[in-house]
CSV table of C-alpha atoms in Angstrom, one decimal:
chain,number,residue,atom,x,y,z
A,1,UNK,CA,0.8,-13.0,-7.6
A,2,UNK,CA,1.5,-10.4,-10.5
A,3,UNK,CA,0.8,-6.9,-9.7
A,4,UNK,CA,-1.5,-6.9,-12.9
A,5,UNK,CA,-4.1,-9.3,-10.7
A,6,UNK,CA,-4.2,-6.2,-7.6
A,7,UNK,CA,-6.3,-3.4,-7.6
A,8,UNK,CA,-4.6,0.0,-7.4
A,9,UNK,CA,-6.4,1.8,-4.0
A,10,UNK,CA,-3.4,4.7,-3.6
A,11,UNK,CA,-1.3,6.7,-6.2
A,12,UNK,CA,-3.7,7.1,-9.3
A,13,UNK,CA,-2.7,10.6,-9.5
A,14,UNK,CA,-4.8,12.4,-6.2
A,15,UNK,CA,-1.5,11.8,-3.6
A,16,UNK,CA,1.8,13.0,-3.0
A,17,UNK,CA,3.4,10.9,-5.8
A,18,UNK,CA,0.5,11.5,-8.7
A,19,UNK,CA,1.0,8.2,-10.6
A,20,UNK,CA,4.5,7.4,-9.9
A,21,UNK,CA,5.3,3.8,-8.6
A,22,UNK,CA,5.6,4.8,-4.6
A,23,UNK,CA,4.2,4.2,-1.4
A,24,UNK,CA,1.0,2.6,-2.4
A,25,UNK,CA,-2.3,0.3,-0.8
A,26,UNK,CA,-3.7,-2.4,-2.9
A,27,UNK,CA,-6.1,-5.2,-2.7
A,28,UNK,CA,-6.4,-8.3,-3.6
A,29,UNK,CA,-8.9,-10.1,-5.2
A,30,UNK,CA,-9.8,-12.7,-1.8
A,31,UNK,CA,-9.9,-8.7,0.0
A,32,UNK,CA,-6.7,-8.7,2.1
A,33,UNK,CA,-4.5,-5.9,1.7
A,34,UNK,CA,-0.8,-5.8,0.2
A,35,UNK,CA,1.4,-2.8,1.1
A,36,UNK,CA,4.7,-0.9,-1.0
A,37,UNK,CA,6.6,0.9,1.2
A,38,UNK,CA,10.5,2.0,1.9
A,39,UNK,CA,11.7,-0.8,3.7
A,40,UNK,CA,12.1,-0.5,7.5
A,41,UNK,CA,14.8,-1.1,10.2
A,42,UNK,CA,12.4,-0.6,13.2
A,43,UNK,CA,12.4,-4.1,14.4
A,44,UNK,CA,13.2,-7.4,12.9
A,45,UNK,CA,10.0,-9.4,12.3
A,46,UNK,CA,9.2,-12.2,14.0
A,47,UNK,CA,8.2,-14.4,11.1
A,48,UNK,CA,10.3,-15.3,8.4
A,49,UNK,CA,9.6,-14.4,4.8
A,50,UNK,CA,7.5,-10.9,6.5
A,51,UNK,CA,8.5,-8.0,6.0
A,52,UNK,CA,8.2,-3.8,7.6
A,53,UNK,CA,7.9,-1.5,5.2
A,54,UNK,CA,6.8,2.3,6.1
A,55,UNK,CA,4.1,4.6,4.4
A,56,UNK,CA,2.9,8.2,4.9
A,57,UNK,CA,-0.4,8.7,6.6
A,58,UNK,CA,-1.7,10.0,3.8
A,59,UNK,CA,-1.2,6.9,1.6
A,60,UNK,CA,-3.6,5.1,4.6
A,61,UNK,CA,-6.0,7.9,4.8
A,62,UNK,CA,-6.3,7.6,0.7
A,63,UNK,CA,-7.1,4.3,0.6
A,64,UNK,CA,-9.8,4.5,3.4
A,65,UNK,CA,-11.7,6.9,1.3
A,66,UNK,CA,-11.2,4.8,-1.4
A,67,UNK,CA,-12.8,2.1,-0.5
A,68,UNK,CA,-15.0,4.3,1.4
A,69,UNK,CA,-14.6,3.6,4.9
């Protein structure tokens, strides 16, 4: 899947980065949720081919309101 075919819900200029490419929430087009993040070393996960990135609060919080939750 090409970034091009997500929708943008964090980072369009109202958060912490403006519109650089950082922490960000996006959705796709079947409605599930893909996350950018700095990578984590919390805990390896259980599945392979996952991933643990982290985000700030604020990204979350941004795209609730987005999508007006």
């Amino acid at each position: 899947m090409a970034r091009e075919e997500l929708t943008r819900l964090t980072g369009n200029g109202n958060g912490e980065c403006g519109k650089d490419d950082c922490p960000n929430v996006y959705r796709t087009a079947d409605g599930s949720f893909v996350v950018q993040g700095k990578v984590s070393e919390a805990f390896t996960p259980p599945g392979g081919g996952e991933g643990i990135v982290e985000i700030p609060e604020s990204v979350l919080r941004e795209a609730v309101r987005v999508l007006g939750w």
